[in-house]
Structure formats: structure tokens, C-alpha cells
């Protein structure tokens, strides 16, 4: 079947097998390997991307279903060399370790914040329920999403209160959570 | 102008690694595409135990896109020794040969039977369906006690037994303590308990994958592995490929947790097949394959007997373990319970100790290292036992721990298990944890809820722990019959313009070595953080290494980096002295500059690097290079410790457990990067809590894994976990110059018993004295019902 898809702003027209999954189309045919596959049951969320502006698990979508759609992957999130506030917040809050779940986590977080620009901790945790992370214990991911929400708030301006100096405590960190006990 | 350079070590540096990971520019193994690359897929046995009576691959060979189909008969002759096990724990340990593909019998569901190589992964999968296999089913043996029973079916007929090995430590024989049988016979109080460590699936997020390229001067294998160096050595041993003809690369690796400490039959298959075909071959597993074939963790039955005085002093500890190896031995599988042997005595002064472990074969996926490897199992059992002893003696569980633990002033302390704990301060960590937790306040609330008969009861769980990190002194590993050393290698290369390449044998998979090692080297050499590049995970650039596991990277690999940097400075000092026409002894080195003592005269290390590059005017006999290497073999393990406190609300009507608060104070010695330490603790807690409450790999009676996807196997999501309160005390290790101990496994080791102790504590008034893990609503509810004499 012939499909036409716009991926991260570039249009592609391709012949694909009807059974080809969107994630494999992106990875194998377009070389868009930023989106990764973590499971085959739609449970882990590592392959999350945006289809016409909403997050989907691309291991559960056929490439033909994306015909005529706008796809945004992690590779199209940063604009003009500027990280998206959610990407920046993941970095600032040490919200990743091995990083395999991170593209999906970031895509889901962007969607979550579009629905709810000011989520409390519970709302963030529930909004990320479909994305598994095995490294972070989620605490810093939750913190990152709330930090991003703070920076994306209307009127906050592009760089308001952005922690530019890496030596400073990342946003929201409490004294007790970075230790400092001492013998 | 003088500037104060802030030390990098100790600073919460954001990670270098993140830039590629947050933008989707990561190099995962499955991202690699090479010209002419083929795809390999494995046909797996659906049965747990069966004889293969016929195997017909001819139809598969005719399928579109198929280049070749192989069975054991085609591949096994290339394998010299079968799949390797590097840890023969006893001389008479049974090590059944595991071929790269099952030859005559399959011994667990998921074992590879044939492989297809095709142009695309889809075509390879299609062709698997055209392979015809006839099986003659054999009796399946599941469960360690069943496997040891008289007349049990045998996993490996030729061994005549399902017993793999018996490994014993006895303090009376070792001379490190007394006779435990006597201690028990003479005791005022004895207590016996049996605990079960359920089987877990490590569940790294990136499935395993490898790509083999036979077209270069060397055979190159990329693999999503924790152990590129060991994999190289073991591949050479397994396949007879000369070591110098192999290069192994672990690019970015998406988590391991011990689950990627393995030499895989699929890796060996890909190596053989790529050589046969002369084309690159890729294998990437699906998650469903990971669940059934990647090694599992834990799976022990633990019988503990503790003897004590009425006033709560432990006089003896006897441990009898059964450990399920699965159908074959993994790379270090038999040794995993043995690591626990040294940790059952934990932080306590125990005068007599005996440990005996029987490793058992069953028709299941093999077990091997999983985060903590042996130490979580041990810590769980002893910390559960301390709570049970407290109840028996009518003491506060905190008090009984304090009564028995090693006091701060008693370090260094040699334990009954013969380890010497170099440093520790259990009092300080515990005091801080109690303060953050409000121990007394929560105990009061617990009393109130108990008195009012609240359906939601409150439980408080304690876990005080230590672990052995920095694996390991090579001679200790030798004494335990491990097949390799425990050293780590580092090299430092000063480049012509003063930038630095650091090579480490500690191969990272998410821990942030690139950041932490840069911080260490920045301080050592006085060069900016950003001028340092860390090279790892490629046996060509890091030609020596023993990789990353057992929280060893920093305490062994990080120390190697420090020592290599010291050697660079010493050589640079001679050259700088020549440049400045003074004696090397007159030079001080600080902040990247050599200064003539008591003067303003200085030369930067970067200038020395340039002088070395041009080599126009070096001292006589000095080699024009500013590189060094160091291989560090630690003298001792390191021993992180800490106190974890958990408050759990347990709904006695539904069995639902909710963690209300979790406080941990860990002492991991000196800290290079507090951000990374905190992140490691969080992740470890999540994995330990998951064992306590959520995760379990289960089989049906035919040996089929009934938790074969993430839909059935409950890896917790963000919604399932609370936020944690973490803090640290710092008692530096005295056995390495950095004073570091290790942090990767601490959270996992300590949290499982803290949570289960809290659940059981909540239910004590209802007569519950144990809940098997995972403490799912059904298990908790059943425990309450059976304690009350109701239906199970």
C-alpha cells in the first residue's frame, strides 16, 4: 500500500506492507531510530510518539494507519537547536539513567502537559502510567514534568528561571533529598 | 591572577550522557544497520521438557527472503565447550553442556531449536512458522523440593541427579566463630523461619540485541551487554576464535541490572552464522522472548535458624538454602547464592554461623545475577528474621538491631563470615533515618489504629543493611573458584592541545560513568570537565576490562582512573621541570599547573602536553608521550550500609498495600556526584519494592511461563510508587583513595525487607506472622483469612 506521512516536518511517500508497524516503518525505512521498541504488547511505552498531536504507542499502530497524518518523534521535538522545555527538564532533574524509556517518556509528558498544564504529583504519576522506566524509580521524572510545567506556563517566557548554571541545585530539589548528612 | 577552581568531585553535575539520550540520537545496538546486513530469528521450544524427534527446516528455506536456516547439527560443531559457566563453585559441581541450539532435547520453554537468517526481520519471523518440529514430551520438574525428591524426573538424565552443587561455609571450620549446632543446643531462645525468594525477571527496558560484522579485519560484535570484555574472552573460549580476531562493542546499553551479564546462545549463533555467510547479521529479541529466555533472578527457599539469649543477643545463625538454577548454568549463576553467604550475618555480631546452599536444576529459564545478586536475598532473610526475633522476645525491632550491630568504634571488624568491614556507622544512619521518618509519632498512630480497629492498619518496617561492593579482590574471587579476577583498568591519554581521553574498562549501561569519571579526572589533572572524553564499552579502545556489575565501577574502575592520572602527573612533572630548568622536586601541581615552590613561575599541564607532542626538547631518555595506564586490584571489598524505614497502610478488607512514606539514609562513603547517587537509590528502591509488592515470574504445571509479557508481569509504573525521602551519611571507605563504596544495589537490597516487615507489622494484631512475596492484595488477604482460621 502507498502511504504519505509527514514525519518531523518532512513528507514521505512509500509503498509498505499492510502489516508493517509504524515504529518499524520509522526505524527501518526512514532511519528514524530515536523511537525505540521495548515490548510487543503496548505496555512499556518506549515507542510513544505523537500522531496528529496526540501520543500513541507506535508499536501498536500500523504504518498504513498513519497515512495522511502528521507524526512527531523525539527527533523532531527540539526546534532550531533549542531543546523542548520537557527535554531540558529531564536533563535538569536527572530524570533518566539508561535513557531507553526516555524518548517515549518525553513524548508522553509533552502530551500530558498539553492536557493539563499544571498537574500535581498524582496527575503526573497517573499520566505516565503507560510508560515504564526501570532505572529512575520515577521520582525525578515526576519532578521533571512539574518543572517543565512551571517553565511552560503562559507568561513564563522562554527562559524564565531556567537553571542555567549546572552547579546550582536543580529545580525543586530539597536539602534532604540530596543528602548532606555527614558523619 | 589566581582563580579558585571548585572541585568537581562532590558536585551535582548534570550528566554528559543526557544530550544524546533526550534527543533520540542514542546508539542502541538495534539502531545499527550495515550494508548487506541479514536478520536472525530463533525458533523457540514451546515445551519445557521434550525430546526432539524430527526437525524439518526445508519449507522454511524456501520462504521469501530466507538466506539460510540452521539447526544444532549445523552450528554446534563450531562451539568448543557449549555455553560457558565461569563459576564452578565446587570441584564436583555438575555442569551439563548447553549447546548453542537444543540438539536432542529441550529443557525449558523458550530454548532455541533452530534459527532463520533472512533479508528482513519480518521475513525471518515468517519463516520460523514453516519449520516443523515433532516433540516427544518428557516429564517436567518444577520447584526445588520436587526436583530433589526421591524418584523425581531428571532435567539432565545423564547427570543422574537434579542436584547441581552443595556449597558450605562453617565458622567453626573457618576458625572465624563457634559451632552453630552447639549454640542452638545451648540457646535460651531458638527460632526457625522459612522464607521464599520468588523468581523475578530483571526487565531492563532495552531488549537484548547483537550485530556481528565478519567483513572487517576483525570479527566485530555489537551487543546490548553489560560485559563486552568478558563476552570477548568467553566468545573466544566458546567458539575457538582467536582473541585478537574479535572486537566487542557495547554501545549505549538500555539497562542491565545483572540481566545483561551473560554470554548468550544467540550471540554465539550470530557469530557462527555471520562467519559462515560472510555477511553482517543482526539479532534483536522481542519482549516476549526476553521474558522466557533472558535469565531470571532470585528464586530461593531459605531456612533460617537463629539462637539468642532472652535479652536479645544473637548466639548463632544457621542458614540452609535451596537455589533454583533453572535448566542450565548461567555465566555466574551458581555463585550468586554464594555471594549471599557473606551477607546473612549482615551488620550483626554473630558468634557462630553455618551456611549451606544446594543448587538445583529444574525445567525453567536459568537464573543468574540480578541487581544485588545474592545480597538482597540474604538481607531480606536476616532482616525478616530480626523482626521475628523481636516479636518472640517482645522487644522493639529497632532495639534488637541496636543490641546486636557492630558499633562505630569497633571498625574495622572481621565478621563471622571472614570479611573485614573497613568502616561503618550504623548509629548515625539510623539516627538520621528516625529523625526524617518520625518513628515515635508513627508508632503512636499505629497504636491508635490498632486500638480503634481501623480497617486500614499501619505497619512500620525497618531494614538496616550492609552489602559488599567493589567486586572484588582477585585473590578472594580465586578462593571462591570464580573464573576471573576482580581488577579494573584505566588509561589516560593527554592529547596535543591538552584535551584528555580517558579509557575505562568499566562498561556503563546507564550509570553515568562519562560524567563521574570526567569529574574525577578534572580534579586530578586540573583540566575542565568538558575537555575530558570517556571511552568505554569497546574492546578496541578499552583493551582491558572486567566491566560493570556488583557496584564495582567506581570503587574499582574509578580508583584505577585516579591512579592512572597520578602517573600522568608524575611523568609531566619531569618534563615540566626540564622546561622550567628546575628540579622535579621543586614543583607543586595544583589546578592544572606546575608551580615552582614559593614562586610565581608556572607551566600548565596543557603546555607540557604540547611540548610532548612536538618532542623538540624533552629531557634525555624521556619517551615522547603523556599517556598512562593502571590496573587496580582492590585489597578489600567496600561496605555501604544504611537504614531504611517504611510506613505501609494495609487495608485489611481488600489486602491492598499502600506505601505511605519511605525514608532511607544510605552511607555509600564519599560521593562523586550526589545527583547520580540519588538517582541510583531511587531506581534501586523501585526494584526492591517491586519484589516486595508486585513482581513474580510464575509457571504453570507444564512449565509454561504464565507471566510472559509486561501485561502479566507487573513492573511498577509511576502510579504504583510513592516519592521517597532519601538522605545520606558519609563514612568514607578506608580501602581506596577515593573513599567510595558503591551505590547501585543498595536501594534494592534494603527496600524489600523494609516493605515486607511493614506489611507484616501492620497485620500482627490479626495473627499474621508472614506474607509471602509479592505481597499482592490476594496474598495479603489470604494471609489475614488463614490467620483468622478462615478459608484460604
PDB file of C-alpha atoms in Angstrom, chain B residues 480-600:
ATOM      1  CA  UNK B 480      35.761 -18.852  45.697  1.00  0.00           C
ATOM      2  CA  UNK B 481      36.696 -20.630  42.432  1.00  0.00           C
ATOM      3  CA  UNK B 482      35.475 -17.745  40.265  1.00  0.00           C
ATOM      4  CA  UNK B 483      36.999 -17.940  36.804  1.00  0.00           C
ATOM      5  CA  UNK B 484      38.349 -14.393  36.540  1.00  0.00           C
ATOM      6  CA  UNK B 485      39.891 -11.601  38.580  1.00  0.00           C
ATOM      7  CA  UNK B 486      38.262  -8.516  40.024  1.00  0.00           C
ATOM      8  CA  UNK B 487      40.655  -5.788  38.889  1.00  0.00           C
ATOM      9  CA  UNK B 488      39.778  -2.902  36.635  1.00  0.00           C
ATOM     10  CA  UNK B 489      41.774  -0.992  34.080  1.00  0.00           C
ATOM     11  CA  UNK B 490      42.028   2.671  33.147  1.00  0.00           C
ATOM     12  CA  UNK B 491      44.154   4.642  30.747  1.00  0.00           C
ATOM     13  CA  UNK B 492      44.624   8.360  30.336  1.00  0.00           C
ATOM     14  CA  UNK B 493      45.793   9.964  27.135  1.00  0.00           C
ATOM     15  CA  UNK B 494      46.808  13.608  27.078  1.00  0.00           C
ATOM     16  CA  UNK B 495      46.209  14.922  23.566  1.00  0.00           C
ATOM     17  CA  UNK B 496      48.436  17.535  21.859  1.00  0.00           C
ATOM     18  CA  UNK B 497      46.322  20.562  22.810  1.00  0.00           C
ATOM     19  CA  UNK B 498      45.731  19.468  26.388  1.00  0.00           C
ATOM     20  CA  UNK B 499      42.410  17.705  25.996  1.00  0.00           C
ATOM     21  CA  UNK B 500      42.111  14.328  27.629  1.00  0.00           C
ATOM     22  CA  UNK B 501      40.835  10.912  26.633  1.00  0.00           C
ATOM     23  CA  UNK B 502      40.104   8.557  29.475  1.00  0.00           C
ATOM     24  CA  UNK B 503      39.682   4.880  28.778  1.00  0.00           C
ATOM     25  CA  UNK B 504      37.868   2.718  31.281  1.00  0.00           C
ATOM     26  CA  UNK B 505      37.207  -0.991  31.367  1.00  0.00           C
ATOM     27  CA  UNK B 506      34.050  -0.367  33.368  1.00  0.00           C
ATOM     28  CA  UNK B 507      31.408  -0.535  30.680  1.00  0.00           C
ATOM     29  CA  UNK B 508      28.406   1.623  31.519  1.00  0.00           C
ATOM     30  CA  UNK B 509      24.739   0.976  30.843  1.00  0.00           C
ATOM     31  CA  UNK B 510      23.044   3.999  32.333  1.00  0.00           C
ATOM     32  CA  UNK B 511      25.094   4.684  35.443  1.00  0.00           C
ATOM     33  CA  UNK B 512      26.671   7.927  34.224  1.00  0.00           C
ATOM     34  CA  UNK B 513      30.321   6.885  34.070  1.00  0.00           C
ATOM     35  CA  UNK B 514      31.027   9.552  31.449  1.00  0.00           C
ATOM     36  CA  UNK B 515      30.040  12.236  33.919  1.00  0.00           C
ATOM     37  CA  UNK B 516      31.503  10.755  37.089  1.00  0.00           C
ATOM     38  CA  UNK B 517      34.816   9.760  35.529  1.00  0.00           C
ATOM     39  CA  UNK B 518      35.116  13.253  33.987  1.00  0.00           C
ATOM     40  CA  UNK B 519      34.612  14.770  37.413  1.00  0.00           C
ATOM     41  CA  UNK B 520      37.327  12.587  38.896  1.00  0.00           C
ATOM     42  CA  UNK B 521      39.820  13.324  36.126  1.00  0.00           C
ATOM     43  CA  UNK B 522      39.030  17.049  36.105  1.00  0.00           C
ATOM     44  CA  UNK B 523      40.093  17.223  39.743  1.00  0.00           C
ATOM     45  CA  UNK B 524      43.102  15.008  39.326  1.00  0.00           C
ATOM     46  CA  UNK B 525      44.545  16.783  36.292  1.00  0.00           C
ATOM     47  CA  UNK B 526      43.071  20.231  36.818  1.00  0.00           C
ATOM     48  CA  UNK B 527      41.545  20.296  33.360  1.00  0.00           C
ATOM     49  CA  UNK B 528      37.991  21.468  32.637  1.00  0.00           C
ATOM     50  CA  UNK B 529      35.194  18.894  32.831  1.00  0.00           C
ATOM     51  CA  UNK B 530      34.275  19.496  29.205  1.00  0.00           C
ATOM     52  CA  UNK B 531      37.830  18.866  27.992  1.00  0.00           C
ATOM     53  CA  UNK B 532      37.564  15.218  29.003  1.00  0.00           C
ATOM     54  CA  UNK B 533      36.129  12.390  26.929  1.00  0.00           C
ATOM     55  CA  UNK B 534      35.410   8.994  28.450  1.00  0.00           C
ATOM     56  CA  UNK B 535      35.852   5.992  26.168  1.00  0.00           C
ATOM     57  CA  UNK B 536      34.213   2.782  27.262  1.00  0.00           C
ATOM     58  CA  UNK B 537      32.415  -0.299  26.072  1.00  0.00           C
ATOM     59  CA  UNK B 538      34.652  -1.084  23.108  1.00  0.00           C
ATOM     60  CA  UNK B 539      37.354  -3.700  23.453  1.00  0.00           C
ATOM     61  CA  UNK B 540      39.383  -1.923  20.805  1.00  0.00           C
ATOM     62  CA  UNK B 541      39.689   1.384  22.691  1.00  0.00           C
ATOM     63  CA  UNK B 542      39.439  -0.101  26.175  1.00  0.00           C
ATOM     64  CA  UNK B 543      41.502  -3.158  25.563  1.00  0.00           C
ATOM     65  CA  UNK B 544      41.368  -4.440  29.130  1.00  0.00           C
ATOM     66  CA  UNK B 545      38.428  -4.516  31.456  1.00  0.00           C
ATOM     67  CA  UNK B 546      36.106  -6.540  33.605  1.00  0.00           C
ATOM     68  CA  UNK B 547      33.032  -4.412  33.049  1.00  0.00           C
ATOM     69  CA  UNK B 548      30.211  -3.249  35.286  1.00  0.00           C
ATOM     70  CA  UNK B 549      28.310  -5.274  37.859  1.00  0.00           C
ATOM     71  CA  UNK B 550      28.214  -5.675  41.617  1.00  0.00           C
ATOM     72  CA  UNK B 551      28.543  -1.913  42.257  1.00  0.00           C
ATOM     73  CA  UNK B 552      32.190  -2.182  41.325  1.00  0.00           C
ATOM     74  CA  UNK B 553      32.620   0.547  38.747  1.00  0.00           C
ATOM     75  CA  UNK B 554      33.575   3.443  40.988  1.00  0.00           C
ATOM     76  CA  UNK B 555      35.288   1.604  43.841  1.00  0.00           C
ATOM     77  CA  UNK B 556      37.463  -0.363  41.410  1.00  0.00           C
ATOM     78  CA  UNK B 557      37.286   1.335  37.989  1.00  0.00           C
ATOM     79  CA  UNK B 558      37.115   4.874  39.379  1.00  0.00           C
ATOM     80  CA  UNK B 559      40.141   4.217  41.539  1.00  0.00           C
ATOM     81  CA  UNK B 560      42.047   2.894  38.507  1.00  0.00           C
ATOM     82  CA  UNK B 561      41.345   6.244  36.845  1.00  0.00           C
ATOM     83  CA  UNK B 562      42.783   8.131  39.818  1.00  0.00           C
ATOM     84  CA  UNK B 563      45.920   6.009  39.800  1.00  0.00           C
ATOM     85  CA  UNK B 564      46.386   6.449  36.037  1.00  0.00           C
ATOM     86  CA  UNK B 565      46.036  10.218  36.446  1.00  0.00           C
ATOM     87  CA  UNK B 566      48.689  10.218  39.164  1.00  0.00           C
ATOM     88  CA  UNK B 567      51.076   8.512  36.760  1.00  0.00           C
ATOM     89  CA  UNK B 568      50.441  11.164  34.101  1.00  0.00           C
ATOM     90  CA  UNK B 569      51.224  13.913  36.568  1.00  0.00           C
ATOM     91  CA  UNK B 570      54.427  12.239  37.693  1.00  0.00           C
ATOM     92  CA  UNK B 571      55.672  11.978  34.130  1.00  0.00           C
ATOM     93  CA  UNK B 572      54.566  15.516  33.299  1.00  0.00           C
ATOM     94  CA  UNK B 573      56.421  16.753  36.367  1.00  0.00           C
ATOM     95  CA  UNK B 574      59.752  15.568  34.958  1.00  0.00           C
ATOM     96  CA  UNK B 575      59.079  17.255  31.637  1.00  0.00           C
ATOM     97  CA  UNK B 576      57.811  20.466  33.255  1.00  0.00           C
ATOM     98  CA  UNK B 577      60.951  20.614  35.396  1.00  0.00           C
ATOM     99  CA  UNK B 578      63.055  20.312  32.256  1.00  0.00           C
ATOM    100  CA  UNK B 579      61.036  23.119  30.620  1.00  0.00           C
ATOM    101  CA  UNK B 580      61.410  25.324  33.681  1.00  0.00           C
ATOM    102  CA  UNK B 581      65.001  24.353  34.368  1.00  0.00           C
ATOM    103  CA  UNK B 582      64.404  23.244  37.912  1.00  0.00           C
ATOM    104  CA  UNK B 583      64.280  20.032  39.835  1.00  0.00           C
ATOM    105  CA  UNK B 584      61.065  17.977  39.685  1.00  0.00           C
ATOM    106  CA  UNK B 585      61.066  18.064  43.473  1.00  0.00           C
ATOM    107  CA  UNK B 586      60.692  21.841  43.390  1.00  0.00           C
ATOM    108  CA  UNK B 587      57.385  21.656  41.567  1.00  0.00           C
ATOM    109  CA  UNK B 588      53.927  21.708  43.061  1.00  0.00           C
ATOM    110  CA  UNK B 589      50.993  20.559  40.999  1.00  0.00           C
ATOM    111  CA  UNK B 590      47.571  22.121  41.528  1.00  0.00           C
ATOM    112  CA  UNK B 591      44.770  23.364  39.331  1.00  0.00           C
ATOM    113  CA  UNK B 592      46.364  22.001  36.192  1.00  0.00           C
ATOM    114  CA  UNK B 593      49.649  23.898  36.719  1.00  0.00           C
ATOM    115  CA  UNK B 594      53.126  23.081  37.891  1.00  0.00           C
ATOM    116  CA  UNK B 595      54.449  25.924  40.030  1.00  0.00           C
ATOM    117  CA  UNK B 596      57.970  26.291  41.318  1.00  0.00           C
ATOM    118  CA  UNK B 597      57.514  26.222  45.043  1.00  0.00           C
ATOM    119  CA  UNK B 598      57.461  29.683  46.534  1.00  0.00           C
ATOM    120  CA  UNK B 599      57.488  31.493  43.170  1.00  0.00           C
ATOM    121  CA  UNK B 600      55.014  32.693  40.536  1.00  0.00           C
TER     122      UNK B 600
END
